[in-house]
XYZ file of N, CA and C in Angstrom:
411
model
N 97.324 45.018 174.214
C 98.230 44.433 173.240
C 97.548 43.267 172.529
N 96.446 43.583 171.908
C 95.701 42.556 171.184
C 95.840 42.794 169.686
N 97.073 43.074 169.246
C 97.317 43.338 167.841
C 97.205 42.039 167.049
N 96.828 42.183 165.802
C 96.598 41.013 164.952
C 97.610 40.957 163.819
N 97.899 39.737 163.404
C 98.715 39.487 162.221
C 97.773 38.915 161.166
N 97.810 39.465 159.965
C 96.921 39.003 158.904
C 97.729 38.614 157.669
N 97.310 37.518 157.046
C 97.913 37.063 155.790
C 96.791 36.709 154.824
N 96.906 37.189 153.609
C 95.943 36.799 152.584
C 96.368 35.449 152.019
N 95.368 34.646 151.681
C 95.653 33.332 151.128
C 94.520 32.842 150.261
N 94.732 31.675 149.676
C 93.753 31.066 148.784
C 93.367 29.701 149.356
N 92.060 29.426 149.372
C 91.576 28.143 149.875
C 92.023 27.046 148.911
N 92.744 26.053 149.444
C 93.234 24.939 148.631
C 92.380 23.691 148.785
N 91.891 23.459 150.008
C 91.121 22.248 150.269
C 90.166 22.519 151.418
N 88.990 21.886 151.338
C 87.991 22.004 152.399
C 87.683 20.607 152.906
N 87.907 20.420 154.208
C 87.599 19.153 154.879
C 86.588 19.451 155.975
N 85.958 18.439 156.542
C 84.987 18.695 157.610
C 85.610 19.443 158.795
N 85.205 20.685 158.978
C 85.669 21.493 160.096
C 87.013 22.154 159.907
N 87.701 21.879 158.792
C 89.042 22.440 158.565
C 89.165 22.911 157.115
N 89.787 24.066 156.963
C 90.069 24.607 155.637
C 91.586 24.737 155.507
N 92.148 24.207 154.419
C 93.568 24.381 154.136
C 93.728 25.621 153.260
N 94.532 26.567 153.758
C 94.730 27.835 153.061
C 96.193 27.951 152.661
N 96.440 28.287 151.408
C 97.782 28.468 150.875
C 98.150 29.941 150.991
N 99.206 30.231 151.764
C 99.677 31.616 151.855
C 101.093 31.679 151.301
N 101.469 32.834 150.788
C 102.821 33.063 150.314
C 103.515 33.946 151.328
N 104.564 33.402 151.937
C 105.328 34.125 152.935
C 106.504 34.759 152.233
N 106.627 36.088 152.320
C 107.703 36.777 151.615
C 108.622 37.472 152.604
N 109.902 37.529 152.262
C 110.839 38.287 153.072
C 110.595 39.773 152.822
N 111.227 40.608 153.609
C 111.007 42.047 153.512
C 111.396 42.603 152.154
N 112.377 42.002 151.511
C 112.838 42.555 150.241
C 112.212 41.871 149.028
N 111.295 40.939 149.233
C 110.717 40.217 148.110
C 109.845 41.113 147.231
N 109.357 42.222 147.786
C 108.528 43.132 147.009
C 109.354 44.223 146.329
N 110.650 44.187 146.488
C 111.541 45.201 145.920
C 111.564 45.112 144.400
N 111.750 46.243 143.736
C 111.784 46.257 142.276
C 113.023 45.562 141.717
N 114.066 45.379 142.530
C 115.300 44.751 142.058
C 115.399 43.283 142.453
N 114.293 42.682 142.858
C 114.367 41.306 143.361
C 114.819 40.308 142.296
N 114.614 40.597 141.035
C 115.040 39.691 139.975
C 116.555 39.601 139.866
N 117.248 40.669 140.222
C 118.707 40.690 140.124
C 119.373 40.399 141.467
N 118.585 40.313 142.513
C 119.129 40.147 143.861
C 118.926 38.709 144.325
N 119.918 38.152 145.013
C 119.786 36.792 145.518
C 119.247 36.773 146.942
N 119.023 37.932 147.547
C 118.565 37.974 148.931
C 117.050 37.831 149.046
N 116.308 38.071 147.963
C 114.850 37.986 148.058
C 114.434 36.535 148.220
N 113.379 36.337 149.004
C 112.968 34.980 149.337
C 111.465 34.951 149.557
N 110.834 33.922 149.056
C 109.420 33.711 149.349
C 109.171 32.212 149.382
N 108.170 31.831 150.167
C 107.840 30.413 150.301
C 106.334 30.275 150.467
N 105.794 29.208 149.902
C 104.372 28.945 150.059
C 104.156 28.001 151.224
N 103.150 28.305 152.039
C 102.822 27.493 153.215
C 101.347 27.123 153.161
N 101.038 25.931 153.651
C 99.648 25.497 153.799
C 99.308 25.568 155.282
N 98.293 26.340 155.620
C 97.865 26.530 157.005
C 96.486 25.893 157.176
N 96.347 25.061 158.215
C 95.048 24.470 158.547
C 94.309 25.425 159.488
N 93.090 25.787 159.106
C 92.298 26.714 159.908
C 90.953 26.069 160.209
N 90.548 26.030 161.492
C 89.225 25.504 161.804
C 88.143 26.433 161.239
N 87.167 25.848 160.556
C 86.105 26.648 159.956
C 84.885 25.758 159.767
N 83.724 26.240 160.187
C 82.535 25.385 160.194
C 81.378 25.940 159.354
N 81.606 26.980 158.598
C 80.544 27.505 157.750
C 80.671 26.928 156.355
N 79.585 26.882 155.633
C 79.561 26.201 154.338
C 79.681 27.156 153.148
N 80.021 28.417 153.373
C 80.022 29.371 152.267
C 81.386 29.544 151.599
N 82.296 28.600 151.765
C 83.607 28.664 151.118
C 83.716 27.634 150.018
N 84.550 27.956 149.020
C 84.871 26.971 147.994
C 86.340 27.104 147.636
N 86.893 26.066 147.061
C 88.297 26.054 146.678
C 88.561 27.197 145.706
N 89.633 27.958 145.961
C 89.994 29.087 145.112
C 89.580 30.435 145.682
N 88.748 30.446 146.728
C 88.347 31.709 147.357
C 89.542 32.379 148.028
N 89.580 33.703 147.954
C 90.617 34.477 148.643
C 90.102 34.784 150.049
N 90.897 34.453 151.051
C 90.528 34.666 152.449
C 91.697 35.319 153.178
N 91.440 35.777 154.383
C 92.483 36.342 155.230
C 92.596 35.495 156.491
N 93.806 35.060 156.802
C 94.071 34.312 158.027
C 94.499 35.318 159.086
N 93.898 35.227 160.270
C 94.168 36.179 161.340
C 94.692 35.436 162.562
N 95.767 35.939 163.131
C 96.336 35.410 164.366
C 96.804 36.566 165.229
N 97.041 36.304 166.494
C 97.488 37.374 167.386
C 99.009 37.467 167.381
N 99.523 38.674 167.632
C 100.970 38.851 167.714
C 101.533 38.078 168.894
N 100.762 37.962 169.968
C 101.212 37.204 171.133
C 101.469 35.750 170.736
N 100.612 35.204 169.900
C 100.786 33.836 169.422
C 102.093 33.718 168.635
N 102.411 34.714 167.853
C 103.657 34.721 167.092
C 104.876 34.757 167.999
N 104.824 35.588 169.034
C 105.945 35.667 169.978
C 106.101 34.359 170.752
N 104.996 33.717 171.113
C 105.074 32.423 171.802
C 105.690 31.361 170.900
N 105.373 31.397 169.624
C 105.959 30.446 168.672
C 107.466 30.662 168.554
N 107.903 31.906 168.494
C 109.337 32.206 168.436
C 110.030 31.722 169.708
N 109.387 31.921 170.849
C 109.950 31.471 172.115
C 110.154 29.957 172.124
N 109.125 29.212 171.715
C 109.216 27.749 171.723
C 110.155 27.201 170.660
N 110.196 27.837 169.500
C 110.975 27.294 168.386
C 112.435 27.720 168.391
N 112.751 28.893 168.962
C 114.106 29.401 168.856
C 114.755 29.766 170.188
N 114.072 30.534 171.018
C 114.691 31.062 172.236
C 114.957 29.950 173.253
N 113.935 29.167 173.597
C 114.129 28.108 174.588
C 115.147 27.048 174.143
N 115.102 26.577 172.896
C 116.138 25.627 172.482
C 117.549 26.216 172.543
N 117.677 27.486 172.187
C 118.989 28.134 172.256
C 119.491 28.193 173.693
N 118.619 28.618 174.615
C 119.019 28.701 176.018
C 119.353 27.319 176.584
N 118.552 26.327 176.218
C 118.796 24.960 176.663
C 120.137 24.446 176.134
N 120.410 24.720 174.878
C 121.649 24.278 174.259
C 122.862 24.985 174.876
N 122.759 26.292 175.067
C 123.882 27.033 175.643
C 124.109 26.652 177.104
N 123.026 26.447 177.860
C 123.166 26.021 179.245
C 123.834 24.664 179.348
N 123.457 23.754 178.475
C 124.073 22.426 178.460
C 125.537 22.518 178.051
N 125.847 23.390 177.109
C 127.239 23.563 176.671
C 128.106 24.098 177.804
N 127.636 25.109 178.506
C 128.411 25.694 179.602
C 128.558 24.690 180.744
N 127.443 24.062 181.139
C 127.499 23.089 182.235
C 128.376 21.894 181.860
N 128.242 21.414 180.629
C 129.051 20.286 180.186
C 130.524 20.621 180.134
N 130.855 21.827 179.704
C 132.260 22.247 179.649
C 132.872 22.329 181.040
N 132.092 22.854 181.979
C 132.601 22.994 183.351
C 132.710 21.648 184.059
N 131.721 20.795 183.888
C 131.700 19.520 184.613
C 132.589 18.458 183.975
N 132.587 18.388 182.662
C 133.314 17.316 181.985
C 134.728 17.702 181.578
N 134.983 18.999 181.464
C 136.290 19.505 181.014
C 136.672 18.971 179.634
N 135.670 18.636 178.829
C 135.902 18.126 177.482
C 134.941 18.840 176.539
N 135.486 19.703 175.702
C 134.649 20.534 174.834
C 133.882 19.723 173.796
N 134.494 18.701 173.245
C 133.822 17.891 172.232
C 132.589 17.210 172.812
N 132.733 16.583 173.965
C 131.595 15.912 174.601
C 130.524 16.924 174.990
N 130.942 18.075 175.498
C 129.981 19.124 175.868
C 129.221 19.615 174.638
N 129.922 19.762 173.521
C 129.265 20.196 172.283
C 128.268 19.171 171.782
N 128.638 17.907 171.843
C 127.729 16.843 171.405
C 126.511 16.776 172.322
N 126.732 16.907 173.638
C 125.608 16.911 174.591
C 124.684 18.097 174.348
N 125.270 19.265 174.066
C 124.440 20.455 173.859
C 123.583 20.331 172.606
N 124.094 19.661 171.590
C 123.269 19.413 170.405
C 122.269 18.288 170.670
N 122.697 17.275 171.391
C 121.832 16.139 171.686
C 120.660 16.481 172.582
N 120.800 17.526 173.395
C 119.712 17.914 174.299
C 118.498 18.419 173.514
N 118.715 18.800 172.261
C 117.605 19.273 171.434
C 116.676 18.139 171.011
N 117.199 16.917 170.949
C 116.366 15.777 170.548
C 115.213 15.569 171.515
N 115.467 15.446 172.842
C 114.319 15.293 173.747
C 113.421 16.534 173.781
N 114.015 17.718 173.601
C 113.200 18.938 173.605
C 112.160 18.897 172.477
N 112.608 18.599 171.262
C 111.675 18.574 170.143
C 110.759 17.353 170.179
N 111.186 16.261 170.793
C 110.282 15.122 170.994
C 109.157 15.492 171.963
N 109.487 16.236 173.006
C 108.460 16.700 173.952
C 107.483 17.628 173.237
N 107.992 18.526 172.399
C 107.097 19.396 171.627
C 106.185 18.570 170.727
N 106.734 17.513 170.125
C 105.929 16.650 169.253
C 104.841 15.930 170.049
N 105.148 15.541 171.283
C 104.139 14.879 172.122
C 102.976 15.810 172.466
N 103.270 17.106 172.580
C 102.247 18.089 172.904
C 101.682 18.776 171.657
N 101.847 18.145 170.497
C 101.423 18.721 169.226
C 99.945 19.099 169.208
N 99.085 18.242 169.751
C 97.636 18.510 169.729
C 97.314 19.734 170.582
N 97.908 19.814 171.753
C 97.678 20.966 172.632
C 98.226 22.242 172.001
N 99.400 22.149 171.398
C 99.988 23.313 170.745
C 99.166 23.760 169.545
N 98.573 22.798 168.842
C 97.737 23.133 167.689
C 96.522 23.952 168.120
N 95.984 23.636 169.305
C 94.860 24.411 169.835
C 95.312 25.793 170.284
N 96.505 25.872 170.853
C 97.039 27.148 171.328
C 97.374 28.066 170.158
N 97.949 27.507 169.115
C 98.370 28.287 167.958
C 97.364 28.114 166.821
N 96.142 28.553 167.046
C 95.130 28.414 166.000
C 94.799 29.781 165.402
N 94.552 29.770 164.127
C 94.204 30.976 163.389
C 92.700 31.040 163.191
N 92.219 32.212 162.873
C 90.816 32.371 162.488
C 90.788 32.812 161.029
N 89.642 32.633 160.406
C 89.490 32.917 158.992
C 88.535 34.086 158.807
N 88.935 35.018 157.979
C 88.089 36.148 157.633
C 87.819 36.058 156.136
N 86.572 35.868 155.778
C 86.188 35.711 154.371
C 86.037 37.094 153.751
N 86.609 37.269 152.579
C 86.576 38.569 151.886
C 85.275 38.754 151.141
């Protein structure tokens, strides 16, 4: 299960050891012929930092960013699944222990603050874990 995810992008900036690549992230229907009349189509531009140490790139080059599907699933787990489980667990426990739904709801939302602060503290380690590679066209 070493499948890869690839996105084409354009080099925006080159710094020592890092290349900033601009990719356009599109929803599934953004390529549809009716996207001009539909409000469901969506696309967003993202800047991705990619470690790169070769000197044969210049701003404006088209490149491909490569990451593993496992990395994508781990990102979904950290960003959505674990916070949801933490929030729901706090809501259920708070409702049972406190017998006050409002306080339990506030606690369940408040538990996300320390969770995301902990993620922010481990930002450097996570950046190494979730790193992309660059494939020059």
